[in-house]
Tab-separated table of C-alpha atoms in Angstrom:
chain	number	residue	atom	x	y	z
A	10	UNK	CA	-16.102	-1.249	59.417
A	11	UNK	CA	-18.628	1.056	58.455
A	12	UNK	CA	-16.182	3.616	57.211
A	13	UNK	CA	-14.370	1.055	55.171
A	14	UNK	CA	-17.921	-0.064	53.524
A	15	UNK	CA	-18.268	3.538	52.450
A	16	UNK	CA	-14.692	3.053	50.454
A	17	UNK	CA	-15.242	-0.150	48.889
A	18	UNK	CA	-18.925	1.660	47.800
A	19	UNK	CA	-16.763	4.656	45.897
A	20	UNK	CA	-14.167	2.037	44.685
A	21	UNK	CA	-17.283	0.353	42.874
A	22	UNK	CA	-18.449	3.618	41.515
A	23	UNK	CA	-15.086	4.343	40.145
A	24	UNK	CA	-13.849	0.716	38.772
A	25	UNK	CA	-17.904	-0.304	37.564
A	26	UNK	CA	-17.923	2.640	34.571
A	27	UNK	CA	-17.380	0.676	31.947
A	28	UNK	CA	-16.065	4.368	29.904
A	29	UNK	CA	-12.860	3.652	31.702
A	30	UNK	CA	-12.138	-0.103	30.897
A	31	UNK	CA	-13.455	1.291	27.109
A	32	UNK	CA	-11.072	4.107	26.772
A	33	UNK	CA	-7.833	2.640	28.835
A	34	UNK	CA	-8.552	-0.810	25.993
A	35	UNK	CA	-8.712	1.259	23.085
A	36	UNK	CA	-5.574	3.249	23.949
A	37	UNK	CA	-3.744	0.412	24.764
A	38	UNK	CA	-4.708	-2.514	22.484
A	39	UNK	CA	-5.925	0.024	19.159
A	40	UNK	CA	-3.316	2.310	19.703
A	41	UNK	CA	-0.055	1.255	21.583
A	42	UNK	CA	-0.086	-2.233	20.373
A	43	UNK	CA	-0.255	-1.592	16.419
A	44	UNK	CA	2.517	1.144	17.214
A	45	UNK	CA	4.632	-0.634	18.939
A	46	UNK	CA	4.289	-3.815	16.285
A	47	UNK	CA	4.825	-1.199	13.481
A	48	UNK	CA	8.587	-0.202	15.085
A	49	UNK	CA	9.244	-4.130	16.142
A	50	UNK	CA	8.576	-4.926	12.151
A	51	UNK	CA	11.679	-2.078	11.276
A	52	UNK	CA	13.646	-2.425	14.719
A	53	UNK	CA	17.192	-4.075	14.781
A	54	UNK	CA	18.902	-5.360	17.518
A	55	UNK	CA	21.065	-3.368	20.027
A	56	UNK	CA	23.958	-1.618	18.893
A	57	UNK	CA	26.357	-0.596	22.199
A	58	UNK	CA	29.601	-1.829	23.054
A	59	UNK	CA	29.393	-2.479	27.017
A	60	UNK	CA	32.536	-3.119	27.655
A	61	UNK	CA	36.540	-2.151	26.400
A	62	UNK	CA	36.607	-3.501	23.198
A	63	UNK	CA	40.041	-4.989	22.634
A	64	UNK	CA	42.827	-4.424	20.063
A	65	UNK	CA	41.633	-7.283	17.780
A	66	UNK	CA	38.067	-5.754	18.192
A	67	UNK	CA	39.207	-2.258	17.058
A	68	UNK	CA	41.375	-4.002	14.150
A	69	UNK	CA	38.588	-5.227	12.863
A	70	UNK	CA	36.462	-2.906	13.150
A	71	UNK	CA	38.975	-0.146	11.489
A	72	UNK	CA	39.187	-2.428	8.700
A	73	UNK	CA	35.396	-3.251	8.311
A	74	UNK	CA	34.567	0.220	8.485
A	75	UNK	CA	35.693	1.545	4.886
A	76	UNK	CA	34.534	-1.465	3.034
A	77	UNK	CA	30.709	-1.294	4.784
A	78	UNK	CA	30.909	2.227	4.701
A	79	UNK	CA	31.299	1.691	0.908
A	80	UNK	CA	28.411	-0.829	0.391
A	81	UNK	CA	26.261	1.501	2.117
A	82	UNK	CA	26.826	3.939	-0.318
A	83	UNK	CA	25.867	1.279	-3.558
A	84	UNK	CA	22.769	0.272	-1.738
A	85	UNK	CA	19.535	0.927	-1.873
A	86	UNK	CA	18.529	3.427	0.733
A	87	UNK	CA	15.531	1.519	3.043
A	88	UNK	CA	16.392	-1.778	1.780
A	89	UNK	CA	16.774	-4.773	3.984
A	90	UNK	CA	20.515	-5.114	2.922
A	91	UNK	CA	20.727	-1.488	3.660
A	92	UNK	CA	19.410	-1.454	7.429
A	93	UNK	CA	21.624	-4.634	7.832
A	94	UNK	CA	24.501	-3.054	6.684
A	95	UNK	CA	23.690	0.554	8.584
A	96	UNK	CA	23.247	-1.530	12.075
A	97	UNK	CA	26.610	-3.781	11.406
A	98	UNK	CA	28.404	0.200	10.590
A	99	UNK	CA	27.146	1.364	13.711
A	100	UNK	CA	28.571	-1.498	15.615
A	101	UNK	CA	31.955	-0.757	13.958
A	102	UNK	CA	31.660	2.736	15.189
A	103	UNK	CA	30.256	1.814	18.606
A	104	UNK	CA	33.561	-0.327	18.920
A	105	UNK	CA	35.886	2.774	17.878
A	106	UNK	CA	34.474	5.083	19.830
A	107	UNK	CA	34.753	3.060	23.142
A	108	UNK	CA	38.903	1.797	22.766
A	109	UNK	CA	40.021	5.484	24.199
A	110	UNK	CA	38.074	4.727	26.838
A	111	UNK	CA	34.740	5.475	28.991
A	112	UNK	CA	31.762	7.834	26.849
A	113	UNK	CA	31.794	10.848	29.668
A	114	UNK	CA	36.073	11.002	29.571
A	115	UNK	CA	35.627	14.343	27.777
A	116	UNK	CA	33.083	15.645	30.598
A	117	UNK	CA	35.110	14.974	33.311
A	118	UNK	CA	38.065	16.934	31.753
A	119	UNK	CA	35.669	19.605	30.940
A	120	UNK	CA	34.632	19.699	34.667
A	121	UNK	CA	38.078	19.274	35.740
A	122	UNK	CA	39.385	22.606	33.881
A	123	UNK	CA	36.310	24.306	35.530
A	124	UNK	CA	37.051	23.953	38.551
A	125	UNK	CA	40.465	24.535	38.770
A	126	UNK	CA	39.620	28.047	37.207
A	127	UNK	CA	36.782	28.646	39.816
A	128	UNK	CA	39.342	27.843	42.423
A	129	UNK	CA	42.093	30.133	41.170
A	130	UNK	CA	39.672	33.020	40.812
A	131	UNK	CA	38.094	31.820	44.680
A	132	UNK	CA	34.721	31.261	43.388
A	133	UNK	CA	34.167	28.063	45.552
A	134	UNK	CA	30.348	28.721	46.120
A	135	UNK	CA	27.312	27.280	44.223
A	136	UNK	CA	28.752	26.319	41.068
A	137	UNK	CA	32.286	25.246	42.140
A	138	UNK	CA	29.863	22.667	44.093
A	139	UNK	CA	27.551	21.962	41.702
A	140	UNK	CA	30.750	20.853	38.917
A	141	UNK	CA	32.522	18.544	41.819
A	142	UNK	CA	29.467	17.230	42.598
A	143	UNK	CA	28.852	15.926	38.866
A	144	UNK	CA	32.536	15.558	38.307
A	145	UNK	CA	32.233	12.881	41.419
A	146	UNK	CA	29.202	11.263	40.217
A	147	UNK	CA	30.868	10.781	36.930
A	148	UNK	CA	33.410	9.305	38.648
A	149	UNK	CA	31.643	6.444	40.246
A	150	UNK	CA	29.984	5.352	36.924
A	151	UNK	CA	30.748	2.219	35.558
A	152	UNK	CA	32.202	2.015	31.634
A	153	UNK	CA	30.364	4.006	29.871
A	154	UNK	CA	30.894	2.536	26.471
A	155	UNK	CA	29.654	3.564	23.177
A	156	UNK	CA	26.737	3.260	20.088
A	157	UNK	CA	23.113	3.073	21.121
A	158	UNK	CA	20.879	0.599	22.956
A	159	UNK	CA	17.246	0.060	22.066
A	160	UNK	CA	16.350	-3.536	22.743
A	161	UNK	CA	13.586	-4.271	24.940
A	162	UNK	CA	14.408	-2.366	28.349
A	163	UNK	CA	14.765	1.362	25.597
A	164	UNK	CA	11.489	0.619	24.525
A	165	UNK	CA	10.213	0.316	28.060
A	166	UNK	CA	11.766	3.634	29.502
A	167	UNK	CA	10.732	5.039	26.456
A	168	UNK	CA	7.073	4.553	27.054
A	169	UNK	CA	6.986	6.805	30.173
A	170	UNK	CA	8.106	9.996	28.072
A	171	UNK	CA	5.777	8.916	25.296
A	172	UNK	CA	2.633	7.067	25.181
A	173	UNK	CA	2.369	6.646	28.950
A	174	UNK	CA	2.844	9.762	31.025
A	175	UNK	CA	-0.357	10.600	28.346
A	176	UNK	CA	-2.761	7.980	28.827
A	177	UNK	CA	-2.110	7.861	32.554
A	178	UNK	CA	-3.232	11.440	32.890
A	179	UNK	CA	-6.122	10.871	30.414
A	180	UNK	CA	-7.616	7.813	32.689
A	181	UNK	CA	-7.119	9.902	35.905
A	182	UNK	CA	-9.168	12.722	34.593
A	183	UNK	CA	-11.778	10.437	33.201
A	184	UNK	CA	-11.925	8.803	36.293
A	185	UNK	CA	-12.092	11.253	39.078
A	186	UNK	CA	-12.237	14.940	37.327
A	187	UNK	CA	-16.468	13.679	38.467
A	188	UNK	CA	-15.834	12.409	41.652
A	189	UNK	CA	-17.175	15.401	43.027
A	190	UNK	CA	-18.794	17.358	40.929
A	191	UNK	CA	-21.154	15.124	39.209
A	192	UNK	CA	-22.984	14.711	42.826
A	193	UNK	CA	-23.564	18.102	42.678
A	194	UNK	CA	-24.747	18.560	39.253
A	195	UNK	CA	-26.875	15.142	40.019
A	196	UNK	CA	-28.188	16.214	43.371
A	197	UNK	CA	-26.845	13.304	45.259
A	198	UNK	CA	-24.719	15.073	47.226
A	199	UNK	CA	-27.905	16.503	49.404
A	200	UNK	CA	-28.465	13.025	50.178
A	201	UNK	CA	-25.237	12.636	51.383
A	202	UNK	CA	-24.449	15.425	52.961
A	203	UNK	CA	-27.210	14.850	55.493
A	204	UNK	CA	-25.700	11.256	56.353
A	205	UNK	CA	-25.119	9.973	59.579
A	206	UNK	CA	-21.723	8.930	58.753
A	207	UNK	CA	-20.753	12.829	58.083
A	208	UNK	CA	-18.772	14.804	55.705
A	209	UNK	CA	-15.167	14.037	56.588
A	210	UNK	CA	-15.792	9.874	56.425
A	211	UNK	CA	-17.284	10.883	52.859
A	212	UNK	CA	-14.495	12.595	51.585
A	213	UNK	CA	-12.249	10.268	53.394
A	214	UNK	CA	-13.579	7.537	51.297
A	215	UNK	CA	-13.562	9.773	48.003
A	216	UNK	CA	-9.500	10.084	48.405
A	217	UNK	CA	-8.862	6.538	49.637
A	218	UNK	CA	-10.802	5.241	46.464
A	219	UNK	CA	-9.338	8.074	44.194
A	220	UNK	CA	-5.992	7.108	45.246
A	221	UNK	CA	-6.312	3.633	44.647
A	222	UNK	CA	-7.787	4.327	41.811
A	223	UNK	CA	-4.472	5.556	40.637
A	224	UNK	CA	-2.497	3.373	41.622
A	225	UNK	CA	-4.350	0.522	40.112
A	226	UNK	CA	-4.642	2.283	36.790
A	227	UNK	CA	-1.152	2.894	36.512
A	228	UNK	CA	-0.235	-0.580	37.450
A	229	UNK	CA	-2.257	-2.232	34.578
A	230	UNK	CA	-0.459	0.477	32.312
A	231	UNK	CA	2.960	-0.232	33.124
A	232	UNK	CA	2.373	-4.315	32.644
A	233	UNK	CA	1.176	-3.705	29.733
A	234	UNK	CA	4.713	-1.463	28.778
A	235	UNK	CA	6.809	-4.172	30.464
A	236	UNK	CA	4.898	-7.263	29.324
A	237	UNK	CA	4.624	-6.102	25.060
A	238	UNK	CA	7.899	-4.853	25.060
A	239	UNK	CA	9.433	-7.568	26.483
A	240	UNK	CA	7.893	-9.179	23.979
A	241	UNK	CA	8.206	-7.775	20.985
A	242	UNK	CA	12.113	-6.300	21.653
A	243	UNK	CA	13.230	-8.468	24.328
A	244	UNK	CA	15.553	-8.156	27.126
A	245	UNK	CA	18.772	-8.159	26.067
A	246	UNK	CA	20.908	-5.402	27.508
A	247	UNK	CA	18.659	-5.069	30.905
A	248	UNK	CA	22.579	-4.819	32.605
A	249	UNK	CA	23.397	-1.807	30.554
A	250	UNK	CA	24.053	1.466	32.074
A	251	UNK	CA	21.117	4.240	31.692
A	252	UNK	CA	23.894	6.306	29.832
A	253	UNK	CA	23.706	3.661	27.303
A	254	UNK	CA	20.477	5.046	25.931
A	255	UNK	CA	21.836	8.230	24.242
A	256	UNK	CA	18.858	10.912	26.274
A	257	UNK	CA	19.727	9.649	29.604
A	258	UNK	CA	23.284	11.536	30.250
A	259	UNK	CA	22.908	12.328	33.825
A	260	UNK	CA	25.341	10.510	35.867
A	261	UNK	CA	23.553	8.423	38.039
A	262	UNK	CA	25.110	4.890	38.838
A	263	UNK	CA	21.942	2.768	37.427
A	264	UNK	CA	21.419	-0.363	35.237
A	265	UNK	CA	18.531	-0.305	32.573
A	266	UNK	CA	16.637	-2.618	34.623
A	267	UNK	CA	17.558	-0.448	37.905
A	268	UNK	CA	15.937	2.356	36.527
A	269	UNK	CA	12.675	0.737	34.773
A	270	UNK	CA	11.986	-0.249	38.865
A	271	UNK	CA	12.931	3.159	39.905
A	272	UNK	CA	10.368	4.805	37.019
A	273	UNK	CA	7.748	2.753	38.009
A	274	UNK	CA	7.767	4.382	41.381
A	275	UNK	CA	7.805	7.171	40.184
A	276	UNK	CA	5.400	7.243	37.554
A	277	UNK	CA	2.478	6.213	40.311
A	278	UNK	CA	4.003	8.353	43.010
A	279	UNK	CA	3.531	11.007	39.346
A	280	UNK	CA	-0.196	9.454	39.577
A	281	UNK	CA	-0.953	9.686	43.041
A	282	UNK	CA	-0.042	13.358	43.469
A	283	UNK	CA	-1.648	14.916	40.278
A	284	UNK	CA	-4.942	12.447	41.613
A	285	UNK	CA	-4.949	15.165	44.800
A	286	UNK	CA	-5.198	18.058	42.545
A	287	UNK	CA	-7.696	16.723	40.649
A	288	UNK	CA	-9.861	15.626	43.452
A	289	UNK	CA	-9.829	18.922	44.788
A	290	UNK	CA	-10.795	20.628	41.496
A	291	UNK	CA	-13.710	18.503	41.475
A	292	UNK	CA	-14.480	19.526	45.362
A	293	UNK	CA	-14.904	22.942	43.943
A	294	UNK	CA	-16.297	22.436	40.625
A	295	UNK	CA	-20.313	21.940	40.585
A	296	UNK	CA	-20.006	20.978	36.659
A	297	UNK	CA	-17.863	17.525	35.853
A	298	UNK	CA	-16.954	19.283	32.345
A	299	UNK	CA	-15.257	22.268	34.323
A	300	UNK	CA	-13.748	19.944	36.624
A	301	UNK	CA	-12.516	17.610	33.918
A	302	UNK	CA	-10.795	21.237	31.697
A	303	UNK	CA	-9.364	22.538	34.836
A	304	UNK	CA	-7.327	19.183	35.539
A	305	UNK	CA	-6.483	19.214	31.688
A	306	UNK	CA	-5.438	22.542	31.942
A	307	UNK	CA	-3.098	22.309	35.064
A	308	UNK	CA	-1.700	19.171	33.562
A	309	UNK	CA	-0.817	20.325	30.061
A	310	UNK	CA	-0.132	24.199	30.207
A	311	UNK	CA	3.620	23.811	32.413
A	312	UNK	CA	4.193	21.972	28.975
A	313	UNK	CA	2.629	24.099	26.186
A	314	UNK	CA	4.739	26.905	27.995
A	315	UNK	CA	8.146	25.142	27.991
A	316	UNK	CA	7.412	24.473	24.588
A	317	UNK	CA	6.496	28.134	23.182
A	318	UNK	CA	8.557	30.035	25.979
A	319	UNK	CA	12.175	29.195	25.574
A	320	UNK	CA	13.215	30.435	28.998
A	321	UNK	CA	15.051	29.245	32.102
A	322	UNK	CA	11.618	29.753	34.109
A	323	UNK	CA	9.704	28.068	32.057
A	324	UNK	CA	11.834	24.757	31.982
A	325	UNK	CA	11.645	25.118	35.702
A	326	UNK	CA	8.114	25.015	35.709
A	327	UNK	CA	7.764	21.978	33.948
A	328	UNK	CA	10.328	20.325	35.901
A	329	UNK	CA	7.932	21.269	39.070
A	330	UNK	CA	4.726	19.776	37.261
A	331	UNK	CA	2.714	17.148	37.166
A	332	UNK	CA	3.269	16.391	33.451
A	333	UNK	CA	6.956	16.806	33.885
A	334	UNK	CA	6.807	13.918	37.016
A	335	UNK	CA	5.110	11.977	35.158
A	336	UNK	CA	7.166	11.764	32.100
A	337	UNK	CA	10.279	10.589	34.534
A	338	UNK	CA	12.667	11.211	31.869
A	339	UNK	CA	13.228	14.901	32.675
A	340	UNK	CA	14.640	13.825	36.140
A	341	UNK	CA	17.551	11.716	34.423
A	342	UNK	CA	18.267	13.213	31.200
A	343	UNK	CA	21.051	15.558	32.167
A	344	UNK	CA	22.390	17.030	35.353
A	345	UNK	CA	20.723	19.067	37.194
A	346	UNK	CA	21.065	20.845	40.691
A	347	UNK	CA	19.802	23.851	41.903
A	348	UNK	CA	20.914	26.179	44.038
A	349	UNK	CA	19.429	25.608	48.054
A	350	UNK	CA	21.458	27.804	50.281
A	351	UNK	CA	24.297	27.660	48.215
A	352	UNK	CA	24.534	23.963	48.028
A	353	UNK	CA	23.549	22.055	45.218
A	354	UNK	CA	20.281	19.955	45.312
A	355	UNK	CA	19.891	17.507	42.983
A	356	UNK	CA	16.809	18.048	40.935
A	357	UNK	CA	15.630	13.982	41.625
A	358	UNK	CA	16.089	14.819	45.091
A	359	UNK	CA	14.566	18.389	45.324
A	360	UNK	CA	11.137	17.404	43.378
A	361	UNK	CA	9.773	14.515	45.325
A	362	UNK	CA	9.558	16.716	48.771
A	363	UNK	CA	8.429	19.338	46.806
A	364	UNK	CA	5.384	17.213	45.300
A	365	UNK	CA	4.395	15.395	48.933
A	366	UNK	CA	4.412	18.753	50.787
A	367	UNK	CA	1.967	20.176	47.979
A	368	UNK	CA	-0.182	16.733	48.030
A	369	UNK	CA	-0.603	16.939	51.511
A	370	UNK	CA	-1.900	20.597	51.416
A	371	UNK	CA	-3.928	19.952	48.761
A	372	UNK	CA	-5.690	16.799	50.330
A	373	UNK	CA	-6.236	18.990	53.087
A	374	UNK	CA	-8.222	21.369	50.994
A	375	UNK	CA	-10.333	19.171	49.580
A	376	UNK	CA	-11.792	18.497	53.135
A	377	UNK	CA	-12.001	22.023	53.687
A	378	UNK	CA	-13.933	22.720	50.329
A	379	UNK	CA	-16.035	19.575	50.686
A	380	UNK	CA	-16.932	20.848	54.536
A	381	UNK	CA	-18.293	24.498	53.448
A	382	UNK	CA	-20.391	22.705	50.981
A	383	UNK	CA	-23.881	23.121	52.198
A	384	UNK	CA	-27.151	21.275	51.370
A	385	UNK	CA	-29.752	22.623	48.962
């Protein structure tokens, strides 16, 4: 009981700043919401064909095609009868494009052809796999058909790569880049450290709070994405295939709506494990301000790399960062398995392992850091 009163005493530390419900409001409500308003005012509704269209479908749409194509070109470019016309020629072409069949037809011939000529030269190791194991998972997929969705469930996924990987990272090191060190800087942590209770029911509390913290943070965050989309774009198209919004190409067999649940896990999973690191930056850090560039700095260089660097390793590394969990997208965009003993992990698969087996390390150092830490 006691030990629980200690938890719900750094909870109240944590969730009583009022910095954080400041800073998380004014990213949200002054700068999401007027964003997000600004693209609903210019947004049109989604263009994707989901299933075969059929011959009297691709009639018209042959014979519609010219003629709009034609008052597109006598309009006036950012006009309303412009956009309407540009969204009912991409409908057209979304019809067109799906009558020879499913989107990722050309892929799987592509794949096909590669194998068969890694077979006749008897190169059946890693990347023989690695093609029949996309050329499979191709397989499976539902149509895939064409144009582009961006109703309501777009907008959603959207915000994880965007707005939301950003400010879930900015309220995590806000909120516990100090956990630590700003009981050193303020002397508190004598007080403590001399306790009855001891150091590791102290720092037990610390990272049940912390990770709560988290979790609670990102929870507000994403019902605010789900709740003002919804909103503003709706949910039409929540049934669509990922593939449906042109940057997800990877084949895995999931419906928009499938996938919002499955980012949401993953996005506080994303939260939960860069909180660790964090927490034990702080455990070592006697100044909050060191702490707090530290964090930044493990969270944002993986991604100032990838983007200077232009090299195999340094896409890797961002795949195998925190900013890179967080952003979810980068697990789904495209295929991707490396190479584990000569069989092909998938890179969803590999990472989440990966990030618990480093989580529980690092939660293990912060006990270790926070037990050397004598009084003074």
């Amino acid at each position: 009981m006691e030990h629980l009163s200690i938890t719900r005493f750094e909870l109240y530390k944590l969730f009583s700043r009022k910095s954080i419900w400041i800073l998380l409001t004014i990213m949200l409500v002054g700068l999401i919401l007027p964003l997000q308003l600004l693209i609903a005012s210019t947004n049109h509704p989604p263009v994707y064909q989901a299933t075969p269209p059929t011959k009297q479908q691709l009639q018209q749409a042959k014979t519609d095609l010219p003629i709009v194509q034609q008052k597109l070109q006598n309009s006036h470019v950012g006009s309303l009868v412009y956009w309407d016309l540009w969204h009912e020629y991409q409908r057209d072409q979304a019809i067109a494009s799906s009558y020879s069949g499913t989107a990722v037809a050309t892929r799987m011939y592509s794949l096909q052809e590669s194998m068969a000529h890694l077979k006749a030269s008897g190169q059946m190791g890693f990347a023989y796999r690695a093609n029949k194991l996309e050329y499979d998972m191709l397989k499976n997929l539902p149509f895939i058909g064409g144009g582009m969705y961006n109703g309501g469930g777009a907008m959603m996924i959207d915000f994880f790569k965007t707005y939301g990987f950003i400010i879930y990272a900015a309220m995590i090191l806000i909120g516990l880049a100090p956990i630590f060190s700003e009981e050193y800087a303020s002397g508190t942590d004598n007080f403590l450290l001399t306790a009855k209770r001891g150091k590791r029911q102290l720092v037990s509390a610390k990272v049940k709070a912390a990770l709560l913290y988290s979790v609670v943070i990102g929870f507000i965050i994403e019902v605010w994405n789900l709740g003002l989309n919804a909103l503003l774009f709706g949910t039409q198209g929540l049934n669509y295939p990922i593939q449906s919004i042109p940057l997800y190409s990877a084949p895995f067999h999931l419906t928009i709506q499938q996938y919002i649940l499955v980012a949401i896990a993953i996005f506080l999973f994303g939260g939960v494990s860069f909180s660790c690191i964090v927490l034990l930056v702080s455990a070592l850090s006697r100044m909050t301000l060191i702490s707090f560039v530290i964090s930044t700095g493990i969270f944002v260089l993986p991604e100032l790399i990838s983007k200077v660097i232009h090299q195999f390793w340094s896409g890797t590394l961002l795949n195998f960062s925190y900013s890179g969990l967080l952003q979810v997208s980068r697990l789904y965009y495209h295929f991707l398995a490396y190479n584990v003993l000569g069989h092909p992990v998938l890179y969803p698969i590999l990472v989440f392992p990966i990030f618990i087996v480093i989580s529980l390390i690092v939660t293990r150092l912060v006990y270790v850091a926070y037990g050397r830490h004598q009084v003074v």
